[in-house]
mmCIF file of C-alpha atoms in Angstrom:
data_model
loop_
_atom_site.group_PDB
_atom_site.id
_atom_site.type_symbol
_atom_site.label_atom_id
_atom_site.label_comp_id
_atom_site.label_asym_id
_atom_site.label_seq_id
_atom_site.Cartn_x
_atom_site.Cartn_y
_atom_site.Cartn_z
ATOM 1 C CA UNK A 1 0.000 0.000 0.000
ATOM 2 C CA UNK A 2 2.871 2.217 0.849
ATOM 3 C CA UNK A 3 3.757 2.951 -3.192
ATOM 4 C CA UNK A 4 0.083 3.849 -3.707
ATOM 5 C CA UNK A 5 -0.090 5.777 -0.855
ATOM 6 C CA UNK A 6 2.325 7.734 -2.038
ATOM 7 C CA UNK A 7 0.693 8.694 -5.293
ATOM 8 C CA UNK A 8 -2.423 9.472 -3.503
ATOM 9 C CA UNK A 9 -0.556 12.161 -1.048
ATOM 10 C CA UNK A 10 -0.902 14.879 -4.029
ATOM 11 C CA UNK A 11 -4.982 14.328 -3.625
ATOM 12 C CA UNK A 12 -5.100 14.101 -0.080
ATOM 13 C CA UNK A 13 -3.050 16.312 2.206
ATOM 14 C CA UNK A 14 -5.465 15.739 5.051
ATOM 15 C CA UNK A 15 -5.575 12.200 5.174
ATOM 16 C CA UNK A 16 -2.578 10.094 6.168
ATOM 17 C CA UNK A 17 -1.336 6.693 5.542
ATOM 18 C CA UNK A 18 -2.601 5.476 8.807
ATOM 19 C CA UNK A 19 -5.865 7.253 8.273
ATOM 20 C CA UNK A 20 -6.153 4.631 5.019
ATOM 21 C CA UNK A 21 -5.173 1.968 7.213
ATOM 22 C CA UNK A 22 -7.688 2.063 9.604
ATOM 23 C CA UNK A 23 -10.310 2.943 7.377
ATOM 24 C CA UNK A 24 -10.160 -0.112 5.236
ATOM 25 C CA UNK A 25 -9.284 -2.480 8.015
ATOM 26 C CA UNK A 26 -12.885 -1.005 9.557
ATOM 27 C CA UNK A 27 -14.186 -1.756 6.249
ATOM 28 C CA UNK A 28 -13.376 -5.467 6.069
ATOM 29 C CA UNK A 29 -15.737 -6.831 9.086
ATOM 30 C CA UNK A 30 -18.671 -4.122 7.370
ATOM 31 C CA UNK A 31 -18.182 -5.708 3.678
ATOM 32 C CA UNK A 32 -20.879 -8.213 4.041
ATOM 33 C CA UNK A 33 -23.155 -6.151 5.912
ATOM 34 C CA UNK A 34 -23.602 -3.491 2.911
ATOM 35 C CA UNK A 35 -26.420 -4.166 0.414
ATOM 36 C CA UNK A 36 -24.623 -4.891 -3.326
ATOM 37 C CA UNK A 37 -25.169 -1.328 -4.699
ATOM 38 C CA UNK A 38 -22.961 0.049 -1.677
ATOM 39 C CA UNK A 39 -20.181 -2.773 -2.098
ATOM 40 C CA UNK A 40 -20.187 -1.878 -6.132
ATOM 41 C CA UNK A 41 -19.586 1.819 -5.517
ATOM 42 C CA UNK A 42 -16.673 1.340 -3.086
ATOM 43 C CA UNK A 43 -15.147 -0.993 -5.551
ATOM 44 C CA UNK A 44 -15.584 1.981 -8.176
ATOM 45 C CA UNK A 45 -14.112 4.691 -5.797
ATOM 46 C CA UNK A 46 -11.219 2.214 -5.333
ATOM 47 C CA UNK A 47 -10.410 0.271 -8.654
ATOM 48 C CA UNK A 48 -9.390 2.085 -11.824
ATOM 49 C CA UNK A 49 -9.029 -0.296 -14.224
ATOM 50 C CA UNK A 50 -8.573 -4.423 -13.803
ATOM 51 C CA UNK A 51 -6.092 -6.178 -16.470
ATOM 52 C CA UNK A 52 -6.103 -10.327 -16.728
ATOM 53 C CA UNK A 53 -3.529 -11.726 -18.805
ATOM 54 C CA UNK A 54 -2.034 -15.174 -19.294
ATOM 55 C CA UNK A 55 0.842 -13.717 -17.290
ATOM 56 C CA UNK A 56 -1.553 -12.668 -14.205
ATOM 57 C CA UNK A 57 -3.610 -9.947 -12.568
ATOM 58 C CA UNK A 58 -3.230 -6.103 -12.732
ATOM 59 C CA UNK A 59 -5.272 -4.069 -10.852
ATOM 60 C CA UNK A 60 -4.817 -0.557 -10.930
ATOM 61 C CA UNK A 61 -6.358 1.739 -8.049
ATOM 62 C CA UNK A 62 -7.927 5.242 -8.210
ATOM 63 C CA UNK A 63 -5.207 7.065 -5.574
ATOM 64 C CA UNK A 64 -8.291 9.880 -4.936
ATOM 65 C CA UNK A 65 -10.848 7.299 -4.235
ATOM 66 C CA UNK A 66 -8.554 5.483 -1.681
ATOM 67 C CA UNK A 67 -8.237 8.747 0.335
ATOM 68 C CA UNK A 68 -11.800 9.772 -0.370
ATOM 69 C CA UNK A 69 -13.083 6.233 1.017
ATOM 70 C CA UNK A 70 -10.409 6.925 4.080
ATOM 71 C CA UNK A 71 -12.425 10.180 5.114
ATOM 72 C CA UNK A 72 -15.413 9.312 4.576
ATOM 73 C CA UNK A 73 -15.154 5.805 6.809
ATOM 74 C CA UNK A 74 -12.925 7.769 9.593
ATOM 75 C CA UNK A 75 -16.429 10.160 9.708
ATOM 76 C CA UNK A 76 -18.777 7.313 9.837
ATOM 77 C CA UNK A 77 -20.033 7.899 6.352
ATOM 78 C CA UNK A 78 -20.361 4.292 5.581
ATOM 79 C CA UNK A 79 -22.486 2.259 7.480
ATOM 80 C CA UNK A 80 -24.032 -1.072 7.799
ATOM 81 C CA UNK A 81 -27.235 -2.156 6.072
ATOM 82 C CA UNK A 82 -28.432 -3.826 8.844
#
């Protein structure tokens, strides 16, 4: 996470590495608790583009959707659909 993190500094001077951190390590016990549409757009904030090749996986993330995902679960944006 640490390279990525360091492309997303230039879009996110207010969130830190540790802010990510914690935000998707809240996230992961909350995944199956969100109804589909919410899991699909936190996949789009996240992933860019994903390549498959005979040669393997490349998944390339969006830098200003990892930071915006970080502030909005460090406000309590995201919540459980329980």
């Amino acid at each position: 996470m640490a390279g990525t993190w360091k492309a997303a500094r230039a879009h996110a001077d207010d969130i830190t590495e540790a802010d990510a951190r914690t935000a998707l390590q809240q996230l992961d016990p909350l995944w199956d608790e969100l109804f589909p549409a919410e899991q699909a757009r936190i996949v789009a904030l996240l992933v860019e583009r994903v390549d498959i090749s005979t040669d393997g996986l490349n998944v390339r993330l969006r830098v200003d959707g990892l930071s915006g995902l970080a502030r909005e679960m460090l406000a309590g944006g995201i919540e459980a659909a329980a």
